[in-house]
mmCIF file of C-alpha atoms in Angstrom:
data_model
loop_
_atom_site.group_PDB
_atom_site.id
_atom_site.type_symbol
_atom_site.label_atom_id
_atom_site.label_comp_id
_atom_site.label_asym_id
_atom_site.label_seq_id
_atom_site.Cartn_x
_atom_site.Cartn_y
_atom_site.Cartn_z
ATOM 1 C CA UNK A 1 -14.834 -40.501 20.657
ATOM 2 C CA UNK A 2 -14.455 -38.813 24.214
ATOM 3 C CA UNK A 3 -15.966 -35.370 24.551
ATOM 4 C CA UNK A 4 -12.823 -33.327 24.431
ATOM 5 C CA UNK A 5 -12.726 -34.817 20.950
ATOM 6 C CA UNK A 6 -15.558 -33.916 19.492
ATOM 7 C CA UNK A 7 -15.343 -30.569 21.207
ATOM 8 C CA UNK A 8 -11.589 -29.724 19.560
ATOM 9 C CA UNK A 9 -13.011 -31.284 16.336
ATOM 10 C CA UNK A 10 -16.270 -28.441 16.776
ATOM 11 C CA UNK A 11 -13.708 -25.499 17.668
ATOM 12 C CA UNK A 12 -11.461 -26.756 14.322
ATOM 13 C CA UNK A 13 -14.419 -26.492 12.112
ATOM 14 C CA UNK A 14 -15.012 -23.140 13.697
ATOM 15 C CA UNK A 15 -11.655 -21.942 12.841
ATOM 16 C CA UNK A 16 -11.648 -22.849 9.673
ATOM 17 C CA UNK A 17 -14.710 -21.403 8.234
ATOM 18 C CA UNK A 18 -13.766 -17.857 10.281
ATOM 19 C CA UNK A 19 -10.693 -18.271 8.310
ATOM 20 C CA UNK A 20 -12.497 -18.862 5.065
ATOM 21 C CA UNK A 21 -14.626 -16.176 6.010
ATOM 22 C CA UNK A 22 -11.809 -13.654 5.887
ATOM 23 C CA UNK A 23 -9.795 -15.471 3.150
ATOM 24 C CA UNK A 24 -12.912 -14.627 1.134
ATOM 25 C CA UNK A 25 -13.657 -10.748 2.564
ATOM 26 C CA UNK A 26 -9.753 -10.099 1.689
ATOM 27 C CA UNK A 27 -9.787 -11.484 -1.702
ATOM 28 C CA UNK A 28 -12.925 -8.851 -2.383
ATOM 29 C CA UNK A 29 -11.772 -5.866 -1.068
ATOM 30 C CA UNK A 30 -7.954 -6.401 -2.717
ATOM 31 C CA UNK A 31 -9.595 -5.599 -6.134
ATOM 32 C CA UNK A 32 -8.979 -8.804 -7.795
ATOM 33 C CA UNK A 33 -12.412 -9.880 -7.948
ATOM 34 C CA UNK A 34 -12.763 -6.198 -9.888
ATOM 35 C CA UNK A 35 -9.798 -6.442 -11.990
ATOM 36 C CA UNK A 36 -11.519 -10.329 -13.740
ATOM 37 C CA UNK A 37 -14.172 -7.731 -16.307
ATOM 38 C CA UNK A 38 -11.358 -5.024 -16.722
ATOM 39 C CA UNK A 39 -10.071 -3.593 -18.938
ATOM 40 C CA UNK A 40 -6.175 -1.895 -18.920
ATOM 41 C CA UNK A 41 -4.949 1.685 -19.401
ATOM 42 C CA UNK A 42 -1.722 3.480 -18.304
ATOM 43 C CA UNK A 43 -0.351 6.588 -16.983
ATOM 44 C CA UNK A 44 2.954 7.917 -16.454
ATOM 45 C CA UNK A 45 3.409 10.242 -13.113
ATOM 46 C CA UNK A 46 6.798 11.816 -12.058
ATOM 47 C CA UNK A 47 5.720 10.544 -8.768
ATOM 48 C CA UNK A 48 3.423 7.524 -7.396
ATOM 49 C CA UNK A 49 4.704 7.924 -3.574
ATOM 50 C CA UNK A 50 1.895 5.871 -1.693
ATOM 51 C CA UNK A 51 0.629 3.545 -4.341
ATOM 52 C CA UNK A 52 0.995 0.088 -4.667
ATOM 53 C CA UNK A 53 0.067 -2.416 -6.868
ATOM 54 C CA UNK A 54 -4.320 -3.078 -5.467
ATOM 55 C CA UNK A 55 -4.501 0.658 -4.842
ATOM 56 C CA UNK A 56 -7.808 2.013 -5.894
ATOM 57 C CA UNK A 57 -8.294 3.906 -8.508
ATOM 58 C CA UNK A 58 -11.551 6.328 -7.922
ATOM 59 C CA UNK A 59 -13.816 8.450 -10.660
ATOM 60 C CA UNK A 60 -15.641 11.233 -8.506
ATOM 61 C CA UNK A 61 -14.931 9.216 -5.093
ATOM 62 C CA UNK A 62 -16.006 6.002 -6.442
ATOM 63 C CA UNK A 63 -14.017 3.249 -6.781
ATOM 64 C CA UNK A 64 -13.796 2.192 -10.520
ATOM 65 C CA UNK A 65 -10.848 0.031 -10.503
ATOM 66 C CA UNK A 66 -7.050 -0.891 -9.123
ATOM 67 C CA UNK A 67 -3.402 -0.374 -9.547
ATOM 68 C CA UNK A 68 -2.557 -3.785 -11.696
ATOM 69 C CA UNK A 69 1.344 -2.742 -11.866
ATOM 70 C CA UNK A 70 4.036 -0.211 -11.731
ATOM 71 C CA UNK A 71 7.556 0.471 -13.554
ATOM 72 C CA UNK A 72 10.090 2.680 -13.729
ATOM 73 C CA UNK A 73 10.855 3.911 -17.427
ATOM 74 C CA UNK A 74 14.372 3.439 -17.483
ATOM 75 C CA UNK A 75 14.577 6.501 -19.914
ATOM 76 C CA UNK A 76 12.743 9.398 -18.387
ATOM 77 C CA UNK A 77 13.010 8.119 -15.134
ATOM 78 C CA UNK A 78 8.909 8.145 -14.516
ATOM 79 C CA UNK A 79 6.884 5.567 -13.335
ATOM 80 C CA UNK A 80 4.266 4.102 -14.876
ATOM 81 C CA UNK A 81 1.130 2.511 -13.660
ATOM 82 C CA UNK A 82 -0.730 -0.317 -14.991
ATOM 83 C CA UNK A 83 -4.500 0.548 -14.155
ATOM 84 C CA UNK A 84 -7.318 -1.985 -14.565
ATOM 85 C CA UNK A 85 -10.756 -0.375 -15.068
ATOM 86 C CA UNK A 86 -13.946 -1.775 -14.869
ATOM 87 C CA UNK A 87 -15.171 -2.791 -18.141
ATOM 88 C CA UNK A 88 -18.477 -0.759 -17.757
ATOM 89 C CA UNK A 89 -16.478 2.788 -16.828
ATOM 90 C CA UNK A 90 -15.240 4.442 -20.051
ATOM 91 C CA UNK A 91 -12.811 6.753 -19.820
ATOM 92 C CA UNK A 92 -12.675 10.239 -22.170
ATOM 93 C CA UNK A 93 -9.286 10.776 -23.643
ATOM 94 C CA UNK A 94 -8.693 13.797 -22.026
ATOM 95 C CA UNK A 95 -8.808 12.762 -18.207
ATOM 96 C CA UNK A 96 -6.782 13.741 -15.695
ATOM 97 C CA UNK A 97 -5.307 11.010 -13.916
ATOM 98 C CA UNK A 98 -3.855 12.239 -9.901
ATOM 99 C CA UNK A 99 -2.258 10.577 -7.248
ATOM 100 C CA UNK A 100 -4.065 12.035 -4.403
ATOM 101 C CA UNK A 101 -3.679 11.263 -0.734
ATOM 102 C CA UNK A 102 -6.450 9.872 1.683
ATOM 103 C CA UNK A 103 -5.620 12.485 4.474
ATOM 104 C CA UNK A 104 -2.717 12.838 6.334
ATOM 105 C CA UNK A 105 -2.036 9.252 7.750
ATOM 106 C CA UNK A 106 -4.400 7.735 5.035
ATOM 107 C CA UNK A 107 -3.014 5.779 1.649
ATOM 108 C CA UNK A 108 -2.765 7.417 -1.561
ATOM 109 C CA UNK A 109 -5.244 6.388 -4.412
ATOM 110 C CA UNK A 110 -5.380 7.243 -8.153
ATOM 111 C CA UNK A 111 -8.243 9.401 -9.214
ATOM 112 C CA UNK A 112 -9.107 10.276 -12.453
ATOM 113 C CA UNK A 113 -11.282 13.546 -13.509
ATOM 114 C CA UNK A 114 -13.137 12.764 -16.892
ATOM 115 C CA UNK A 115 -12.659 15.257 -19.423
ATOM 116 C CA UNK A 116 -15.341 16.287 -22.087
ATOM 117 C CA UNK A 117 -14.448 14.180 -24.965
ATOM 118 C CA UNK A 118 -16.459 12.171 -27.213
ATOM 119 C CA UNK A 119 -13.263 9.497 -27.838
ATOM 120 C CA UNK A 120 -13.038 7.201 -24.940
ATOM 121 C CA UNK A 121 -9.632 5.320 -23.844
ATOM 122 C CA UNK A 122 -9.470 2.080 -25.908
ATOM 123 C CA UNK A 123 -7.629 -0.921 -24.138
ATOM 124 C CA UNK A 124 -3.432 -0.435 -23.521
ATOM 125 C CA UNK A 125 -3.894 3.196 -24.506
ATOM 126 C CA UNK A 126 -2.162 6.466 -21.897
ATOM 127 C CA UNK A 127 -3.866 8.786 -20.174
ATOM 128 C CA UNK A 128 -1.869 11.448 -21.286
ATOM 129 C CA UNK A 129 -2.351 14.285 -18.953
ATOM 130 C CA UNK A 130 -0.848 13.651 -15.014
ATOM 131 C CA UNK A 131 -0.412 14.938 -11.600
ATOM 132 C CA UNK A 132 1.355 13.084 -9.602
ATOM 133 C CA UNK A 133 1.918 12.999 -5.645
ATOM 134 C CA UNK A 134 2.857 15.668 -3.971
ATOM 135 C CA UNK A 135 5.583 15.153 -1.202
ATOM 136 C CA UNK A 136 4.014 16.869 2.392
ATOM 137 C CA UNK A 137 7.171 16.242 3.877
ATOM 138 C CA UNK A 138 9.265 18.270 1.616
ATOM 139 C CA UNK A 139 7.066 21.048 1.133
ATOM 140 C CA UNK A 140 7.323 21.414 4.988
ATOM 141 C CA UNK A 141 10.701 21.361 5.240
ATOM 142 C CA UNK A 142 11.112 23.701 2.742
ATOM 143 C CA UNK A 143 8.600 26.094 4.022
ATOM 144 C CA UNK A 144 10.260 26.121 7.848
ATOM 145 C CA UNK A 145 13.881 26.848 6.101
ATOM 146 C CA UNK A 146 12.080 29.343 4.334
ATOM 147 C CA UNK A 147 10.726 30.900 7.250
ATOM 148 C CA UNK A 148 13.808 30.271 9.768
ATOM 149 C CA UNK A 149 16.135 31.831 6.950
ATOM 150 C CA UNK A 150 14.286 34.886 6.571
ATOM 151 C CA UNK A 151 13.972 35.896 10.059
ATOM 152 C CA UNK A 152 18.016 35.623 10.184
ATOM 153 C CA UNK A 153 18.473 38.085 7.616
ATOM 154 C CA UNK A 154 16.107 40.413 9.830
ATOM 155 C CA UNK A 155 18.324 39.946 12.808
ATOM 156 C CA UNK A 156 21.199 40.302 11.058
ATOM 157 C CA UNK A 157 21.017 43.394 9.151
ATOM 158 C CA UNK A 158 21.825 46.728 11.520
ATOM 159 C CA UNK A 159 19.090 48.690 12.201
ATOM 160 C CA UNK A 160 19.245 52.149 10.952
ATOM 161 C CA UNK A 161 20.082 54.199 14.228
ATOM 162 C CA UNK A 162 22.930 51.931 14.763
ATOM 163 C CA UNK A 163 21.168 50.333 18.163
#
């Protein structure tokens, strides 16, 4: 074998453990290595804008778990998330499950605020009480058409010396 041989053959091997390398850092940090010693709950939000099925979901800042799945309930027209906790987390009851954003360019995450219960979530039960994302967008819209239309009804109106 010629030396530009057994150099490619040195820079191929290369390659391919970099790529294995990353194959293996992006299989850890998607949450399926997590999601093997879960455990499943739901929630039902009016809106999950920003989540996507290996979105984290976070206790206190800490993540605890991932977005498994997401539907649409065909009869209230709310979707529901699929949320695989680790097995070792229990969850009270009466948590508070939110879809909370990561900043302003960030990704959204699911975080849920314990309650004070003694009765912990068993396996396929609902969290039952939800927040769920607020749209930016739309509340700045709304506020700017807010403001623009009120300062038109202060132009508009005749002041009361007729000037």
């Amino acid at each position: 074998m010629s030396r530009a041989g057994i150099f490619e053959t040195v820079v191929g091997v290369i390659v391919i453990a970099v790529a294995a390398i990353f194959l293996f850092y992006a299989y850890q940090a998607s949450g399926e290595e997590m999601s093997r010693g879960a455990y499943r709950i739901e929630a039902v939000f009016g809106r999950v804008d920003g989540i996507a099925i290996g979105s984290e979901v976070r206790i206190a800042g800490v993540k605890v778990g991932s977005v498994a799945g997401h539907s649409l309930d065909l009869d209230t027209y709310e979707a529901k998330l699929d949320l695989a906790v680790a097995a070792g987390v229990p969850i009270p009851e009466d948590s508070v499950a939110k879809i909370v954003s990561d900043g302003l360019l960030g990704g959204a995450y699911v975080s849920i605020e314990p309650g004070a219960s003694d009765v912990m979530l068993a396996p396929g039960e609902r969290i039952a009480l939800t927040q769920g994302s607020v749209d930016l967008l739309g509340l700045a819209v709304q506020a700017f058409t807010a403001n623009a239309g009120s300062g038109e009804a202060e132009k508009s109106e005749p002041s009361a010396d007729g000037l």
